Amino acid sequence: MENHELVALAKTAMERAYAPYSKFQVGAALLAKDGRVFLGCNVENASFGATICAERTAATKAVSEGAREFEKIAIVAGSGDYAAPCGICRQFLYEFMPDGEVILDSDEEGMKVVRLNDFLPMGFRGEDIK
Ligand code: THU
């Protein structure tokens, strides 16, 4: 799956964002190593802390469907600017794609690819629990 196709799918997912509080819509499209694609959007809540980001929606959908190894994830925001994943999402994704790629898109500047490792250097992994 090409990066631009994954970005297009992330934009479709973004249309389903439930963001009545922040009005900041986010969409994600995650490619698992088995070839399946999982989409996610942010799902906000009146109790703000219960909000789930688009990336974690996609990741939990993938894992709950049996996909535990991810190749890459595209993330887009309604603002049309690059939407870097939040800290919690970096850590969450690191569990399943430590060597994976994050594809970001900006209306003005186009796509860019960032390694998750660069977003989260020296990330914490299960192997570190001894
Ligand atoms: N959001 C995401 O979906 N992903 C991120 O990585 C950053 C933040 C959402 C959460 C909330 O619904 C809105 O963006 C504003 O923080």
mmCIF file of N, CA and C in Angstrom, residues 28-125:
data_model
loop_
_atom_site.group_PDB
_atom_site.id
_atom_site.type_symbol
_atom_site.label_atom_id
_atom_site.label_comp_id
_atom_site.label_asym_id
_atom_site.label_seq_id
_atom_site.Cartn_x
_atom_site.Cartn_y
_atom_site.Cartn_z
ATOM 1 N N ALA A 28 -6.793 8.457 11.199
ATOM 2 C CA ALA A 28 -5.592 7.621 11.082
ATOM 3 C C ALA A 28 -5.915 6.390 10.254
ATOM 4 N N ALA A 29 -4.931 5.950 9.498
ATOM 5 C CA ALA A 29 -5.042 4.691 8.752
ATOM 6 C C ALA A 29 -3.761 3.904 9.007
ATOM 7 N N LEU A 30 -3.933 2.737 9.560
ATOM 8 C CA LEU A 30 -2.809 1.922 10.018
ATOM 9 C C LEU A 30 -2.683 0.695 9.131
ATOM 10 N N LEU A 31 -1.501 0.472 8.588
ATOM 11 C CA LEU A 31 -1.260 -0.734 7.791
ATOM 12 C C LEU A 31 -0.550 -1.763 8.661
ATOM 13 N N ALA A 32 -1.202 -2.900 8.843
ATOM 14 C CA ALA A 32 -0.597 -3.990 9.608
ATOM 15 C C ALA A 32 0.323 -4.789 8.672
ATOM 16 N N LYS A 33 1.259 -5.514 9.274
ATOM 17 C CA LYS A 33 2.207 -6.281 8.448
ATOM 18 C C LYS A 33 1.521 -7.391 7.669
ATOM 19 N N ASP A 34 0.333 -7.806 8.109
ATOM 20 C CA ASP A 34 -0.390 -8.845 7.357
ATOM 21 C C ASP A 34 -1.179 -8.262 6.182
ATOM 22 N N GLY A 35 -1.045 -6.941 5.969
ATOM 23 C CA GLY A 35 -1.679 -6.311 4.810
ATOM 24 C C GLY A 35 -3.018 -5.650 5.085
ATOM 25 N N ARG A 36 -3.549 -5.892 6.269
ATOM 26 C CA ARG A 36 -4.838 -5.279 6.582
ATOM 27 C C ARG A 36 -4.664 -3.820 6.983
ATOM 28 N N VAL A 37 -5.702 -3.030 6.688
ATOM 29 C CA VAL A 37 -5.699 -1.611 7.063
ATOM 30 C C VAL A 37 -6.789 -1.373 8.094
ATOM 31 N N PHE A 38 -6.447 -0.655 9.134
ATOM 32 C CA PHE A 38 -7.408 -0.315 10.183
ATOM 33 C C PHE A 38 -7.498 1.202 10.280
ATOM 34 N N LEU A 39 -8.737 1.684 10.298
ATOM 35 C CA LEU A 39 -8.960 3.129 10.355
ATOM 36 C C LEU A 39 -9.350 3.556 11.760
ATOM 37 N N GLY A 40 -9.048 4.804 12.087
ATOM 38 C CA GLY A 40 -9.431 5.327 13.394
ATOM 39 C C GLY A 40 -9.669 6.820 13.330
ATOM 40 N N CYS A 41 -10.513 7.294 14.230
ATOM 41 C CA CYS A 41 -10.726 8.743 14.377
ATOM 42 C C CYS A 41 -10.686 9.051 15.866
ATOM 43 N N ASN A 42 -10.543 10.321 16.197
ATOM 44 C CA ASN A 42 -10.606 10.658 17.617
ATOM 45 C C ASN A 42 -12.055 10.590 18.101
ATOM 46 N N VAL A 43 -12.198 10.117 19.321
ATOM 47 C CA VAL A 43 -13.520 9.961 19.936
ATOM 48 C C VAL A 43 -13.480 10.691 21.271
ATOM 49 N N GLU A 44 -14.069 11.878 21.288
ATOM 50 C CA GLU A 44 -14.021 12.700 22.501
ATOM 51 C C GLU A 44 -15.130 12.314 23.466
ATOM 52 N N ASN A 45 -15.010 12.879 24.683
ATOM 53 C CA ASN A 45 -15.980 12.566 25.728
ATOM 54 C C ASN A 45 -16.182 13.801 26.589
ATOM 55 N N ALA A 46 -17.393 13.936 27.140
ATOM 56 C CA ALA A 46 -17.693 15.072 28.014
ATOM 57 C C ALA A 46 -16.738 15.106 29.207
ATOM 58 N N SER A 47 -16.295 13.932 29.628
ATOM 59 C CA SER A 47 -15.226 13.861 30.627
ATOM 60 C C SER A 47 -13.933 13.839 29.811
ATOM 61 N N PHE A 48 -13.353 15.001 29.608
ATOM 62 C CA PHE A 48 -12.325 15.169 28.569
ATOM 63 C C PHE A 48 -11.222 14.111 28.597
ATOM 64 N N GLY A 49 -10.829 13.712 29.798
ATOM 65 C CA GLY A 49 -9.730 12.755 29.917
ATOM 66 C C GLY A 49 -10.053 11.386 29.339
ATOM 67 N N ALA A 50 -11.325 11.133 29.109
ATOM 68 C CA ALA A 50 -11.723 9.834 28.546
ATOM 69 C C ALA A 50 -11.573 9.806 27.028
ATOM 70 N N THR A 51 -11.189 10.917 26.452
ATOM 71 C CA THR A 51 -11.029 10.993 24.998
ATOM 72 C C THR A 51 -9.985 10.009 24.482
ATOM 73 N N ILE A 52 -10.278 9.444 23.331
ATOM 74 C CA ILE A 52 -9.322 8.530 22.689
ATOM 75 C C ILE A 52 -8.880 9.141 21.358
ATOM 76 N N CYS A 53 -7.587 9.156 21.145
ATOM 77 C CA CYS A 53 -7.031 9.718 19.906
ATOM 78 C C CYS A 53 -7.276 8.780 18.721
ATOM 79 N N ALA A 54 -7.183 9.358 17.534
ATOM 80 C CA ALA A 54 -7.393 8.584 16.303
ATOM 81 C C ALA A 54 -6.413 7.415 16.183
ATOM 82 N N GLU A 55 -5.159 7.660 16.557
ATOM 83 C CA GLU A 55 -4.132 6.626 16.407
ATOM 84 C C GLU A 55 -4.429 5.430 17.310
ATOM 85 N N ARG A 56 -4.860 5.727 18.538
ATOM 86 C CA ARG A 56 -5.139 4.617 19.455
ATOM 87 C C ARG A 56 -6.437 3.911 19.093
ATOM 88 N N THR A 57 -7.379 4.620 18.506
ATOM 89 C CA THR A 57 -8.588 3.952 18.006
ATOM 90 C C THR A 57 -8.180 2.925 16.956
ATOM 91 N N ALA A 58 -7.349 3.348 16.006
ATOM 92 C CA ALA A 58 -6.912 2.432 14.936
ATOM 93 C C ALA A 58 -6.107 1.267 15.516
ATOM 94 N N ALA A 59 -5.223 1.578 16.449
ATOM 95 C CA ALA A 59 -4.351 0.524 17.008
ATOM 96 C C ALA A 59 -5.153 -0.497 17.809
ATOM 97 N N THR A 60 -6.106 -0.036 18.595
ATOM 98 C CA THR A 60 -6.882 -0.997 19.390
ATOM 99 C C THR A 60 -7.804 -1.827 18.482
ATOM 100 N N LYS A 61 -8.286 -1.214 17.418
ATOM 101 C CA LYS A 61 -9.069 -1.992 16.458
ATOM 102 C C LYS A 61 -8.209 -3.097 15.850
ATOM 103 N N ALA A 62 -6.983 -2.749 15.493
ATOM 104 C CA ALA A 62 -6.077 -3.735 14.881
ATOM 105 C C ALA A 62 -5.794 -4.884 15.841
ATOM 106 N N VAL A 63 -5.393 -4.548 17.055
ATOM 107 C CA VAL A 63 -5.019 -5.603 18.005
ATOM 108 C C VAL A 63 -6.227 -6.475 18.342
ATOM 109 N N SER A 64 -7.378 -5.844 18.453
ATOM 110 C CA SER A 64 -8.572 -6.633 18.800
ATOM 111 C C SER A 64 -9.027 -7.520 17.652
ATOM 112 N N GLU A 65 -8.490 -7.253 16.463
ATOM 113 C CA GLU A 65 -8.786 -8.122 15.306
ATOM 114 C C GLU A 65 -7.617 -9.057 15.004
ATOM 115 N N GLY A 66 -6.647 -9.095 15.912
ATOM 116 C CA GLY A 66 -5.572 -10.074 15.771
ATOM 117 C C GLY A 66 -4.296 -9.590 15.105
ATOM 118 N N ALA A 67 -4.233 -8.318 14.740
ATOM 119 C CA ALA A 67 -3.011 -7.776 14.114
ATOM 120 C C ALA A 67 -2.143 -7.128 15.189
ATOM 121 N N ARG A 68 -0.948 -7.657 15.366
ATOM 122 C CA ARG A 68 -0.072 -7.147 16.434
ATOM 123 C C ARG A 68 1.211 -6.528 15.919
ATOM 124 N N GLU A 69 1.411 -6.623 14.618
ATOM 125 C CA GLU A 69 2.617 -6.022 14.038
ATOM 126 C C GLU A 69 2.178 -5.013 12.995
ATOM 127 N N PHE A 70 2.594 -3.769 13.225
ATOM 128 C CA PHE A 70 2.185 -2.699 12.311
ATOM 129 C C PHE A 70 3.387 -2.257 11.478
ATOM 130 N N GLU A 71 3.073 -1.871 10.254
ATOM 131 C CA GLU A 71 4.139 -1.392 9.352
ATOM 132 C C GLU A 71 4.220 0.129 9.362
ATOM 133 N N LYS A 72 3.070 0.764 9.151
ATOM 134 C CA LYS A 72 3.072 2.228 9.110
ATOM 135 C C LYS A 72 1.686 2.759 9.411
ATOM 136 N N ILE A 73 1.656 4.057 9.749
ATOM 137 C CA ILE A 73 0.366 4.685 10.051
ATOM 138 C C ILE A 73 0.350 6.087 9.459
ATOM 139 N N ALA A 74 -0.737 6.439 8.796
ATOM 140 C CA ALA A 74 -0.920 7.796 8.284
ATOM 141 C C ALA A 74 -1.843 8.541 9.236
ATOM 142 N N ILE A 75 -1.502 9.791 9.506
ATOM 143 C CA ILE A 75 -2.298 10.617 10.424
ATOM 144 C C ILE A 75 -2.592 11.954 9.746
ATOM 145 N N VAL A 76 -3.856 12.346 9.771
ATOM 146 C CA VAL A 76 -4.227 13.651 9.199
ATOM 147 C C VAL A 76 -5.126 14.399 10.179
ATOM 148 N N ALA A 77 -5.150 15.717 10.042
ATOM 149 C CA ALA A 77 -5.995 16.549 10.905
ATOM 150 C C ALA A 77 -6.837 17.487 10.052
ATOM 151 N N GLY A 78 -7.982 17.869 10.603
ATOM 152 C CA GLY A 78 -8.897 18.760 9.897
ATOM 153 C C GLY A 78 -8.306 20.124 9.620
ATOM 154 N N SER A 79 -7.305 20.511 10.386
ATOM 155 C CA SER A 79 -6.654 21.810 10.190
ATOM 156 C C SER A 79 -5.915 21.868 8.858
ATOM 157 N N GLY A 80 -5.595 20.687 8.311
ATOM 158 C CA GLY A 80 -4.821 20.637 7.072
ATOM 159 C C GLY A 80 -3.326 20.772 7.311
ATOM 160 N N ASP A 81 -2.915 20.927 8.572
ATOM 161 C CA ASP A 81 -1.492 21.007 8.924
ATOM 162 C C ASP A 81 -0.998 19.621 9.353
ATOM 163 N N TYR A 82 0.318 19.480 9.447
ATOM 164 C CA TYR A 82 0.884 18.236 9.969
ATOM 165 C C TYR A 82 0.352 18.005 11.383
ATOM 166 N N ALA A 83 -0.033 16.761 11.674
ATOM 167 C CA ALA A 83 -0.544 16.418 13.004
ATOM 168 C C ALA A 83 0.354 15.341 13.605
ATOM 169 N N ALA A 84 1.347 15.764 14.344
ATOM 170 C CA ALA A 84 2.252 14.798 14.988
ATOM 171 C C ALA A 84 1.506 14.078 16.103
ATOM 172 N N PRO A 85 1.769 12.793 16.284
ATOM 173 C CA PRO A 85 1.068 12.040 17.340
ATOM 174 C C PRO A 85 1.437 12.532 18.739
ATOM 175 N N CYS A 86 0.467 12.500 19.632
ATOM 176 C CA CYS A 86 0.724 12.931 21.016
ATOM 177 C C CYS A 86 1.632 11.914 21.711
ATOM 178 N N GLY A 87 2.108 12.266 22.864
ATOM 179 C CA GLY A 87 3.058 11.407 23.585
ATOM 180 C C GLY A 87 2.495 10.040 23.917
ATOM 181 N N ILE A 88 1.255 10.008 24.365
ATOM 182 C CA ILE A 88 0.646 8.716 24.712
ATOM 183 C C ILE A 88 0.558 7.834 23.464
ATOM 184 N N CYS A 89 0.177 8.423 22.347
ATOM 185 C CA CYS A 89 0.055 7.632 21.112
ATOM 186 C C CYS A 89 1.414 7.151 20.625
ATOM 187 N N ARG A 90 2.443 7.952 20.787
ATOM 188 C CA ARG A 90 3.789 7.502 20.403
ATOM 189 C C ARG A 90 4.142 6.229 21.166
ATOM 190 N N GLN A 91 3.913 6.274 22.465
ATOM 191 C CA GLN A 91 4.226 5.113 23.302
ATOM 192 C C GLN A 91 3.331 3.928 22.945
ATOM 193 N N PHE A 92 2.063 4.198 22.709
ATOM 194 C CA PHE A 92 1.106 3.125 22.403
ATOM 195 C C PHE A 92 1.491 2.421 21.103
ATOM 196 N N LEU A 93 1.839 3.220 20.087
ATOM 197 C CA LEU A 93 2.214 2.648 18.792
ATOM 198 C C LEU A 93 3.542 1.914 18.871
ATOM 199 N N TYR A 94 4.441 2.409 19.704
ATOM 200 C CA TYR A 94 5.779 1.826 19.834
ATOM 201 C C TYR A 94 5.726 0.343 20.205
ATOM 202 N N GLU A 95 4.701 -0.001 20.957
ATOM 203 C CA GLU A 95 4.509 -1.403 21.369
ATOM 204 C C GLU A 95 4.398 -2.341 20.163
ATOM 205 N N PHE A 96 3.790 -1.849 19.095
ATOM 206 C CA PHE A 96 3.448 -2.702 17.950
ATOM 207 C C PHE A 96 4.201 -2.339 16.662
ATOM 208 N N MET A 97 4.914 -1.237 16.674
ATOM 209 C CA MET A 97 5.677 -0.853 15.464
ATOM 210 C C MET A 97 6.907 -0.030 15.841
ATOM 211 N N PRO A 98 7.815 -0.606 16.646
ATOM 212 C CA PRO A 98 8.980 0.169 17.065
ATOM 213 C C PRO A 98 9.839 0.633 15.895
ATOM 214 N N ASP A 99 9.802 -0.112 14.802
ATOM 215 C CA ASP A 99 10.589 0.286 13.628
ATOM 216 C C ASP A 99 9.693 0.846 12.517
ATOM 217 N N GLY A 100 8.463 1.191 12.880
ATOM 218 C CA GLY A 100 7.498 1.621 11.870
ATOM 219 C C GLY A 100 7.633 3.074 11.459
ATOM 220 N N GLU A 101 6.823 3.406 10.475
ATOM 221 C CA GLU A 101 6.856 4.764 9.924
ATOM 222 C C GLU A 101 5.537 5.486 10.168
ATOM 223 N N VAL A 102 5.644 6.781 10.385
ATOM 224 C CA VAL A 102 4.482 7.641 10.551
ATOM 225 C C VAL A 102 4.427 8.577 9.348
ATOM 226 N N ILE A 103 3.297 8.565 8.672
ATOM 227 C CA ILE A 103 3.135 9.411 7.483
ATOM 228 C C ILE A 103 2.236 10.581 7.851
ATOM 229 N N LEU A 104 2.751 11.777 7.684
ATOM 230 C CA LEU A 104 1.978 12.976 8.003
ATOM 231 C C LEU A 104 1.675 13.707 6.714
ATOM 232 N N ASP A 105 0.614 14.503 6.743
ATOM 233 C CA ASP A 105 0.236 15.218 5.522
ATOM 234 C C ASP A 105 -0.162 16.647 5.837
ATOM 235 N N SER A 106 0.265 17.548 4.974
ATOM 236 C CA SER A 106 -0.116 18.958 5.100
ATOM 237 C C SER A 106 -0.653 19.410 3.751
ATOM 238 N N ASP A 107 -1.748 20.155 3.785
ATOM 239 C CA ASP A 107 -2.333 20.640 2.527
ATOM 240 C C ASP A 107 -1.311 21.462 1.744
ATOM 241 N N GLU A 108 -0.527 22.253 2.477
ATOM 242 C CA GLU A 108 0.407 23.179 1.812
ATOM 243 C C GLU A 108 1.737 22.533 1.466
ATOM 244 N N GLU A 109 2.202 21.635 2.364
ATOM 245 C CA GLU A 109 3.563 21.119 2.182
ATOM 246 C C GLU A 109 3.643 19.656 1.751
ATOM 247 N N GLY A 110 2.493 18.998 1.665
ATOM 248 C CA GLY A 110 2.495 17.612 1.204
ATOM 249 C C GLY A 110 2.850 16.606 2.284
ATOM 250 N N MET A 111 3.167 15.391 1.832
ATOM 251 C CA MET A 111 3.435 14.298 2.772
ATOM 252 C C MET A 111 4.856 14.341 3.297
ATOM 253 N N LYS A 112 4.999 13.845 4.522
ATOM 254 C CA LYS A 112 6.354 13.559 4.994
ATOM 255 C C LYS A 112 6.314 12.315 5.862
ATOM 256 N N VAL A 113 7.418 11.596 5.843
ATOM 257 C CA VAL A 113 7.511 10.331 6.569
ATOM 258 C C VAL A 113 8.524 10.475 7.689
ATOM 259 N N VAL A 114 8.101 10.102 8.895
ATOM 260 C CA VAL A 114 8.969 10.203 10.070
ATOM 261 C C VAL A 114 8.990 8.828 10.730
ATOM 262 N N ARG A 115 10.165 8.356 11.104
ATOM 263 C CA ARG A 115 10.233 7.067 11.809
ATOM 264 C C ARG A 115 9.715 7.245 13.228
ATOM 265 N N LEU A 116 8.945 6.256 13.689
ATOM 266 C CA LEU A 116 8.421 6.354 15.052
ATOM 267 C C LEU A 116 9.575 6.477 16.052
ATOM 268 N N ASN A 117 10.678 5.814 15.734
ATOM 269 C CA ASN A 117 11.890 5.906 16.549
ATOM 270 C C ASN A 117 12.382 7.334 16.736
ATOM 271 N N ASP A 118 12.147 8.155 15.724
ATOM 272 C CA ASP A 118 12.572 9.557 15.827
ATOM 273 C C ASP A 118 11.593 10.368 16.667
ATOM 274 N N PHE A 119 10.330 9.948 16.661
ATOM 275 C CA PHE A 119 9.347 10.612 17.521
ATOM 276 C C PHE A 119 9.536 10.194 18.980
ATOM 277 N N LEU A 120 10.029 8.963 19.164
ATOM 278 C CA LEU A 120 10.164 8.437 20.520
ATOM 279 C C LEU A 120 11.514 7.728 20.671
ATOM 280 N N PRO A 121 12.577 8.495 20.833
ATOM 281 C CA PRO A 121 13.895 7.859 20.983
ATOM 282 C C PRO A 121 13.970 7.052 22.276
ATOM 283 N N MET A 122 14.652 5.932 22.216
ATOM 284 C CA MET A 122 14.847 5.075 23.389
ATOM 285 C C MET A 122 13.517 4.727 24.060
ATOM 286 N N GLY A 123 12.515 4.388 23.236
ATOM 287 C CA GLY A 123 11.185 4.079 23.767
ATOM 288 C C GLY A 123 11.196 2.880 24.704
ATOM 289 N N PHE A 124 10.259 2.861 25.594
ATOM 290 C CA PHE A 124 10.145 1.792 26.591
ATOM 291 C C PHE A 124 9.405 0.602 25.991
ATOM 292 N N ARG A 125 9.972 -0.601 26.166
ATOM 293 C CA ARG A 125 9.358 -1.815 25.607
ATOM 294 C C ARG A 125 9.213 -2.872 26.682
#
